[in-house]
Amino acid sequence: MKQLYISMLLALVPLFTYSQNTLTGNISDAETGEPLEQVSVYIPQLENGTVTGQDGNYSLKNLPEGNYKLVISYIGFETYSASLQINLGSNLFDYQMVPSAIEMDEVVLSTPFHKLQRENVMKVEQKSMEELKQQGGITLSEGITNIPGVSSVSTGVGIGKPVIRGLSFNRVLVYTQGVRLENQQYGGEHGLGLNDAGISSVEVIKGPASLLYGSDALGGVLYLNPEKFESSGETSGDVNMRYFTNTLGYNANAGFKTSGDKLKFLVRGAYASNADYETGDGTSVTNSRFNEADLKTGLAYQASRFKTELRYNYNTSELGIPEEIGVQNNDRDPLEPYQELTTHILSSKNNIFFKKSSLEATFGYTVNNRKEFEEHHHEDAEEEHMEEEEEEGAALDMRLSTFNYNIQFNPQWGKMTTIFGVQGMHQKNENFGEEVLVPDAITNDFGVLATSHIHFDKSDLQIGLRYDLRSINGEESGIEGDEEYIPTLSNKDYNSFNAAVGYRMDLTQNIIGRLNFATGFRAPNLSELSSNGLHSGANRVEIGNPDLDSEQNFQIDLALEYGNKHIEAYVNTFYNIVNDYIYLEPTGEFRELDPVYDFQQQNAILYGGEFGFHLHPHPIDWLHLESSYDIVFGELEDNSNLPLIPANRWTNTFRVEWNKRNQDYKCYAFVTLQTFFDQNKVADFETKTPRYNLFNVGVGGDLKIFNQKVGYSITGNNLFDKNYISHLSRLKADGIANIGRNISFNLNVPL
């Protein structure tokens, strides 16, 4: 496979020897005529961009001929987006930017057409990692919960899984470095397995995205954009440090990147360590401690008509699994039970640009090792041999290796942009420990898709169709007749057609409407089909069901957005019908002291939405009042409630910020009140959760120290030390509260 891939690239070398085309110009203020410095000039399809100098001039090199989207953006000004024809040789484009108090619009990368948010047919939530860090979250999974409609199923602080509009685990697909992340995500005992260092922004597709991504995107997609390479001819570096008072935790990362005209390189390393967190009443939650190390690096080559990008991410973590309140100390080494997780992600993204079309081929290889050390593993061993045995191996030792590919051809036909794609995955699961939760197995995916975006004067239409096939084969495990025996799982094939149609329209000069209809599907995962064992993080035994069918859903989304120079407001509603919804239900039996759960299926519906506004009155547009309300309900066909449905949430933020034009310095302060309402609509085996309020504050900005710009932020979360339990906490059944007051200090030093 590797030799074939290299041979294909070498065979294409003659295509890349084109003369160099350039785009130059000047960006200025439309009101004053003065040149603007640090304005971003970017071509999304080419992932080629730069910023203007002090004189407002910019220059882009190595551009292929063709028609491309040009995006010009700068804080305090209206984002410009338009098609631009790049001709052979030198091209010139000057632009005068119009001042605007509306937030700077960004290019959406999780959908295939690379449109600005306001131009996109699908409503996609987008937050920069800088914005999320300002909210004071300790981990990436905690940070994304500040996005409306997004929550997290948590086990303490270090372990969290994203929940999008009530759907989670294998119903939410995570993409990083342009490839799908596969790390036994059905398991709630470990987190995302990703560090926020080296991630520039987060995008969330709410609702079925099976058309774009296949199975497991039935509930939505969490798309993590890696940090960009430096502009041509530039070299930079930075050091970031964070400290958390509650967990005595620290998180540090440092990065370096440099780019020539064609060759680009970056590297970033990070380390985090946290002791047990304290609840609002001062109790330390025993074994909630965790440690993490992360390395990200990338190499890119960009010629006129060819671009290739190779990225690698190594992440390793030790995660304590809290079960009960015990020892009260500040140790950082996890107690049993705990997990050791190691993930390697290698991705290769390659683009060839023709005059009226382009070809993109992305390949990914992921290896995830999951080891679990349990208390009962050594309880029968003699004292002097305990340490020796522990070094020999874990009770649970699983290795999941995944190769995936995504090849897309993009022809340009006037105002219609079309993508034809082929996607697939080959996955192997292996067991090396004493215990087996899911068997050794092979999973193969194959999918083909076609989707088109048609642009009209004041509206856009997007349509698409896809076919998928998944095959799962699992090996026998154990001895037939034993309690933990897993039979052979052979020739389990699942297939599905899915379609989507969406329409975006400028209803008035200030109002945008979006209407989307989409279907999605999810084949049962290996755990749902064949698991048979104790899940320590869940404190239960889970029994698989090999007769499960695929989940299939149909969702309607309606979004209305209003914006002028004083206020922005939005209404996003959805109605989601899920046929053959798979869920866990207690059987009433016990294996030793642990309850036994098995997998059931029943039709379900979920509905709700997000509503909000953002007030920034002109001319005092440094003042911001933001409010958002997200709500979701989930019911089974028998009128019982779905489990793990987040409580309704109302978030109000008062924020002030100042940005100096033509200077890259800013400062801000905010106060946030989050209200989580009573969650009384619970599954039969869940308990109700009472209402609670969390009060957060923060300040931050830039300082000049010894003629060096330094960024800082101080954030206080749960400032009044409220003792509460989230409805989505997996420790709720044990009566263990969530984290109490936590003050974080963040320092960013450019080098």
XYZ file of C-alpha atoms in Angstrom, residues 221-714:
494
model
C -19.639 15.757 13.785
C -17.043 17.366 16.020
C -14.458 18.688 13.547
C -11.108 19.822 14.965
C -9.042 22.060 12.695
C -5.271 21.765 13.239
C -3.199 24.930 13.525
C -2.176 26.389 10.189
C 1.329 26.445 8.837
C 3.144 29.776 8.932
C 2.875 32.169 5.969
C 5.591 31.882 3.310
C 8.899 33.356 4.413
C 7.865 33.555 8.083
C 9.152 31.814 11.221
C 7.471 31.929 14.634
C 7.202 30.191 17.970
C 5.304 30.474 21.221
C 5.061 29.100 24.749
C 1.726 28.667 26.573
C 1.262 27.916 30.266
C -1.924 27.308 32.270
C -2.531 26.632 35.963
C -5.748 25.446 37.671
C -6.287 26.044 41.380
C -8.855 23.297 41.959
C -6.822 20.349 40.664
C -3.428 21.969 41.272
C -3.140 21.243 37.585
C -0.758 22.622 35.024
C -0.824 22.494 31.255
C 2.104 23.696 29.164
C 2.811 23.597 25.447
C 5.388 25.086 23.106
C 5.397 25.320 19.321
C 7.655 26.277 16.439
C 6.840 26.716 12.760
C 8.653 27.975 9.695
C 7.754 28.232 6.012
C 9.620 28.878 2.819
C 7.986 29.538 -0.537
C 7.115 25.856 -0.966
C 8.234 23.828 2.068
C 6.559 24.275 5.482
C 7.139 22.719 8.893
C 5.606 22.898 12.376
C 5.923 21.083 15.685
C 4.188 21.435 19.069
C 4.618 19.532 22.311
C 2.352 19.622 25.374
C 2.156 18.146 28.862
C -0.646 18.284 31.442
C -0.936 16.958 34.981
C -3.827 17.207 37.457
C -4.449 15.938 40.978
C -7.912 14.904 42.217
C -10.529 17.612 41.829
C -12.460 19.087 44.747
C -16.228 19.381 44.868
C -18.102 22.430 46.105
C -18.012 21.149 49.703
C -14.223 20.687 49.657
C -14.189 16.898 49.206
C -11.471 15.501 46.936
C -12.830 12.971 44.461
C -10.441 10.072 44.869
C -8.662 8.886 41.718
C -10.038 11.619 39.423
C -6.403 12.561 38.731
C -4.928 12.344 35.228
C -1.747 13.049 33.247
C -1.310 13.624 29.525
C 1.504 14.160 27.019
C 0.978 15.221 23.416
C 3.104 15.831 20.329
C 1.902 17.243 17.004
C 4.069 17.854 13.967
C 3.498 18.565 10.285
C 5.326 18.929 6.993
C 3.841 20.456 3.838
C 4.951 21.103 0.287
C 3.022 23.552 -1.899
C 3.721 24.079 -5.580
C 1.569 25.840 -8.168
C -0.778 22.953 -8.937
C 0.086 20.474 -6.209
C -0.051 20.524 -2.438
C 0.736 17.754 0.016
C 0.542 17.808 3.795
C 1.731 15.161 6.243
C 0.760 15.413 9.949
C 1.428 13.210 12.956
C -0.070 13.297 16.464
C 1.105 11.223 19.425
C -0.988 11.328 22.593
C -0.590 9.332 25.792
C -2.506 9.656 29.037
C -3.046 8.041 32.413
C -6.629 8.361 33.616
C -7.767 7.452 37.077
C -11.298 6.018 37.171
C -13.070 7.386 40.264
C -15.444 4.976 42.002
C -15.853 6.230 45.565
C -14.609 8.857 47.992
C -11.467 7.542 49.658
C -7.979 8.886 50.311
C -7.710 12.685 50.394
C -4.357 13.791 48.988
C -2.757 15.681 46.092
C -0.942 12.753 44.489
C -0.853 12.629 40.696
C -0.133 8.945 40.060
C -3.451 7.171 39.425
C -4.766 4.476 41.733
C -6.430 1.294 40.507
C -8.622 1.144 38.538
C -7.012 3.350 35.926
C -6.370 3.420 32.202
C -3.333 4.020 30.055
C -4.251 5.277 26.598
C -1.867 5.819 23.707
C -2.901 7.101 20.287
C -0.893 7.599 17.089
C -2.556 9.545 14.253
C -0.804 9.814 10.886
C -2.574 11.710 8.102
C -1.662 12.617 4.541
C -3.673 15.174 2.576
C -2.893 15.701 -1.119
C -4.411 18.156 -3.610
C -4.028 18.496 -7.355
C -5.499 21.641 -8.948
C -6.577 21.761 -12.574
C -7.951 24.795 -14.388
C -11.612 23.951 -13.778
C -11.443 21.099 -11.297
C -9.437 19.660 -8.430
C -8.675 16.303 -6.847
C -8.161 15.714 -3.117
C -6.945 12.467 -1.568
C -6.695 12.107 2.210
C -5.305 9.016 3.938
C -5.193 8.324 7.650
C -3.709 5.642 9.857
C -4.595 5.526 13.552
C -3.363 3.146 16.239
C -5.066 3.265 19.637
C -3.822 1.237 22.616
C -6.119 0.985 25.634
C -4.904 -0.681 28.827
C -6.894 -0.998 32.027
C -5.485 -1.900 35.429
C -8.083 -3.125 37.891
C -8.049 -3.624 41.665
C -9.156 -7.250 41.532
C -6.469 -8.086 39.010
C -3.854 -8.728 41.715
C -5.872 -9.277 44.865
C -5.053 -13.004 44.990
C -1.351 -12.525 44.349
C 1.238 -12.555 47.077
C 2.345 -9.141 48.304
C 5.956 -9.486 47.117
C 4.854 -10.294 43.553
C 2.234 -7.581 43.106
C 4.566 -4.979 41.619
C 6.200 -7.521 39.325
C 2.847 -8.783 38.002
C 1.567 -5.265 37.443
C 4.511 -4.555 35.183
C 3.818 -7.697 33.145
C 0.534 -6.521 31.742
C -2.870 -5.015 32.255
C -6.139 -6.807 32.917
C -7.524 -5.258 29.743
C -5.209 -4.577 26.803
C -6.798 -3.616 23.467
C -5.229 -2.350 20.259
C -7.341 -0.771 17.534
C -5.654 0.008 14.214
C -7.558 1.894 11.506
C -6.689 2.838 7.946
C -9.103 5.213 6.226
C -9.200 7.031 2.915
C -11.235 9.845 1.385
C -10.850 10.698 -2.302
C -12.884 13.563 -3.769
C -13.079 15.009 -7.281
C -14.396 18.575 -7.544
C -15.342 19.848 -11.043
C -16.519 23.461 -11.518
C -19.566 23.984 -13.743
C -20.529 27.645 -13.736
C -22.363 28.478 -10.511
C -22.582 24.815 -9.522
C -19.852 23.122 -7.509
C -20.004 19.321 -7.343
C -18.050 16.754 -5.383
C -17.822 13.059 -6.234
C -16.244 11.031 -3.468
C -15.125 7.576 -2.397
C -14.513 6.886 1.295
C -13.580 3.785 3.214
C -12.044 2.254 6.313
C -10.269 -0.954 7.303
C -10.165 -1.543 11.055
C -8.668 -4.285 13.195
C -9.320 -4.829 16.909
C -6.958 -7.056 18.927
C -6.864 -8.189 22.574
C -3.677 -8.892 24.559
C -4.936 -8.843 28.162
C -6.534 -11.378 30.476
C -9.994 -9.863 30.064
C -11.910 -9.451 26.818
C -14.723 -6.905 26.592
C -15.103 -7.087 22.817
C -13.515 -9.780 20.605
C -10.776 -9.595 18.019
C -12.541 -8.318 14.924
C -12.215 -6.803 11.460
C -14.463 -3.940 10.279
C -14.587 -2.700 6.680
C -16.422 0.385 5.417
C -16.974 1.551 1.854
C -19.018 4.519 0.672
C -19.609 6.575 -2.473
C -21.181 10.032 -2.552
C -22.116 12.919 -4.806
C -23.104 16.358 -3.562
C -23.626 19.704 -5.320
C -23.810 23.326 -4.211
C -25.673 25.682 -6.551
C -25.290 29.409 -5.961
C -28.030 31.885 -6.946
C -28.037 35.650 -6.472
C -29.625 35.598 -3.018
C -29.801 31.929 -2.169
C -27.940 28.627 -2.260
C -29.111 25.056 -2.795
C -27.220 21.942 -1.705
C -28.212 18.369 -2.555
C -26.494 15.022 -2.161
C -26.808 11.238 -2.245
C -24.649 8.504 -0.708
C -24.427 4.711 -0.415
C -22.534 2.913 2.383
C -21.608 -0.661 3.163
C -20.160 -1.897 6.480
C -18.970 -5.432 7.217
C -18.032 -6.730 10.707
C -16.446 -10.095 11.506
C -15.577 -11.013 15.102
C -13.703 -14.026 16.478
C -14.847 -16.366 19.225
C -13.570 -15.579 22.732
C -13.582 -17.792 25.826
C -14.997 -21.245 26.416
C -18.539 -22.009 25.355
C -20.796 -22.262 28.380
C -18.695 -19.889 30.494
C -20.308 -16.717 31.790
C -18.052 -14.429 29.720
C -18.084 -16.484 26.506
C -18.367 -14.467 23.252
C -19.475 -16.458 20.156
C -18.203 -15.877 16.638
C -19.596 -12.827 14.886
C -19.495 -13.600 11.178
C -20.594 -11.766 8.064
C -22.529 -8.992 9.778
C -23.220 -6.706 6.813
C -25.037 -3.373 6.957
C -25.832 -1.019 4.095
C -27.762 2.204 3.632
C -28.666 4.931 1.153
C -28.696 8.466 2.580
C -29.661 11.805 1.111
C -29.647 15.456 2.101
C -31.099 18.636 0.672
C -30.646 22.119 2.072
C -31.633 25.631 1.069
C -30.236 28.957 2.310
C -31.876 32.253 1.392
C -31.469 35.959 2.110
C -35.059 36.574 3.221
C -34.313 40.286 3.683
C -31.152 42.358 3.828
C -30.747 41.373 7.488
C -32.429 37.949 7.751
C -31.027 34.600 6.602
C -33.122 31.428 6.536
C -31.865 27.851 6.340
C -33.927 24.690 5.844
C -32.284 21.258 5.784
C -33.624 17.727 5.385
C -31.168 14.885 5.938
C -31.064 11.173 6.644
C -28.333 9.342 8.501
C -27.453 5.839 9.607
C -25.269 4.055 12.135
C -24.366 0.396 12.050
C -24.164 -1.267 15.491
C -20.652 -1.106 16.910
C -18.629 -4.077 18.082
C -19.479 -3.461 21.735
C -23.230 -3.385 21.081
C -23.055 -6.596 19.067
C -20.729 -8.743 21.129
C -19.537 -7.215 24.428
C -19.616 -9.425 27.503
C -17.805 -8.059 30.534
C -17.425 -5.443 33.249
C -16.991 -1.798 32.273
C -15.162 -0.360 35.277
C -15.890 3.283 34.492
C -19.599 2.513 34.284
C -19.598 0.005 37.174
C -21.776 -2.395 35.199
C -21.622 -5.518 33.055
C -22.680 -4.973 29.433
C -24.023 -7.802 27.261
C -24.080 -7.374 23.474
C -26.881 -8.329 21.101
C -25.760 -9.781 17.711
C -29.270 -9.351 16.255
C -29.262 -5.549 16.363
C -30.220 -3.651 13.205
C -28.749 -0.380 11.946
C -30.100 2.869 13.290
C -31.642 5.087 10.602
C -32.759 8.654 11.165
C -34.453 11.554 9.417
C -33.972 15.107 10.682
C -35.478 18.477 9.796
C -33.545 21.625 10.692
C -34.910 25.151 10.449
C -32.687 28.152 11.224
C -33.415 31.877 11.123
C -30.738 34.511 11.737
C -31.042 38.284 12.007
C -28.133 40.712 12.092
C -27.472 44.445 11.917
C -24.881 46.764 13.425
C -26.607 46.661 16.829
C -27.865 43.121 17.351
C -27.700 39.546 16.100
C -30.330 36.927 16.919
C -30.915 33.316 15.898
C -33.429 30.486 16.186
C -32.248 26.951 15.364
C -34.830 24.173 15.703
C -34.726 20.468 14.859
C -36.915 17.363 14.824
C -35.063 14.040 14.681
C -36.714 10.648 14.105
C -34.410 7.705 14.894
C -35.618 4.250 13.906
C -34.188 1.233 15.775
C -32.452 3.390 18.380
C -29.993 1.256 20.384
C -29.853 1.744 24.140
C -28.742 -0.021 27.313
C -31.262 -1.277 29.827
C -30.715 -3.044 33.184
C -31.854 -6.667 33.280
C -32.297 -6.738 37.058
C -29.568 -9.377 37.360
C -26.092 -9.029 38.892
C -22.717 -10.543 38.107
C -20.961 -10.617 41.463
C -21.905 -7.134 42.760
C -22.233 -5.391 39.392
C -25.594 -4.874 37.653
C -26.045 -6.445 34.227
C -27.219 -4.322 31.281
C -28.082 -5.478 27.789
C -28.714 -3.679 24.497
C -32.251 -3.080 23.256
C -33.772 -1.333 20.221
C -36.804 0.873 19.845
C -37.841 3.825 17.672
C -37.139 7.224 19.202
C -37.576 10.937 18.570
C -35.496 13.906 19.682
C -36.499 17.531 19.244
C -35.530 20.969 20.493
C -33.177 23.721 19.431
C -30.945 26.647 20.324
C -32.056 30.261 20.637
C -30.041 33.364 21.332
C -29.050 36.936 20.671
C -25.940 39.122 20.781
C -26.306 42.833 21.524
C -23.424 45.187 20.609
C -24.953 48.687 20.337
C -23.227 51.100 17.977
C -21.170 53.212 18.617
C -20.370 51.536 21.961
C -19.696 48.248 20.213
C -17.057 47.338 22.815
C -19.996 46.301 25.002
C -21.530 42.861 24.404
C -24.548 41.177 25.942
C -24.967 37.567 24.826
C -27.713 35.123 25.731
C -28.354 31.581 24.532
C -30.843 28.877 25.471
C -30.555 25.268 24.354
C -33.202 22.645 24.841
C -33.585 18.993 23.842
C -36.152 16.273 24.568
C -35.762 12.573 23.801
C -38.455 9.902 23.923
C -38.761 6.243 23.014
C -41.736 4.836 21.133
C -43.230 3.460 24.362
C -43.341 7.067 25.714
C -40.469 6.481 28.145
C -37.569 8.951 28.146
C -34.181 8.468 26.542
C -31.195 8.276 28.927
C -28.379 10.838 28.999
C -30.446 13.755 27.708
C -28.847 17.010 28.931
C -30.805 19.428 31.076
C -32.079 22.608 29.424
C -29.470 25.348 29.731
C -29.635 29.151 29.716
C -26.366 31.083 29.388
C -26.069 34.863 29.831
C -22.794 36.717 29.327
C -21.922 40.384 29.799
C -18.630 41.155 28.071
C -16.533 44.236 27.360
C -13.578 44.263 24.993
C -11.315 46.746 23.305
C -9.286 46.239 20.142
C -6.910 48.874 18.798
C -7.114 49.148 15.037
C -3.878 48.595 13.152
C -2.445 47.125 16.364
C -2.555 43.499 17.422
C -3.421 44.293 21.060
C -6.697 43.658 22.873
C -8.232 43.308 26.319
C -11.539 41.946 27.603
C -13.560 41.106 30.714
C -16.718 39.027 31.095
C -19.278 37.777 33.594
C -21.349 34.651 32.802
C -24.319 33.084 34.561
C -25.266 29.565 33.475
C -28.572 28.095 34.594
C -29.145 24.349 34.270
C -32.835 23.637 34.750
C -34.491 20.666 36.464
C -34.135 17.482 34.449
C -37.271 15.552 35.344
C -37.689 13.727 32.031
C -35.399 10.800 32.795
C -35.121 7.150 31.783
C -36.598 4.531 34.112
C -33.180 3.668 35.572
C -32.028 7.314 35.945
C -32.693 9.744 38.787
C -33.914 13.316 38.420
C -31.476 16.224 38.618
C -32.378 19.504 40.358
C -31.701 22.961 38.959
C -28.420 24.746 39.685
C -26.594 27.948 38.684
C -22.903 28.450 37.892
C -21.260 31.882 38.003
C -18.103 32.481 35.941
C -15.904 35.561 35.467
C -12.793 36.309 33.434
C -10.337 38.976 32.301
C -7.610 38.839 29.693
C -5.783 40.504 26.869
C -2.306 41.479 25.753
C 0.500 43.259 27.572
C 3.790 44.668 26.324
C 6.678 43.498 28.512
C 10.224 44.495 27.499
C 8.859 45.358 24.046
C 7.396 41.848 23.780
C 3.676 41.141 23.457
C 2.431 38.706 26.087
C -1.116 37.319 26.212
C -2.784 36.573 29.529
C -6.140 35.466 30.950
C -7.584 34.754 34.387
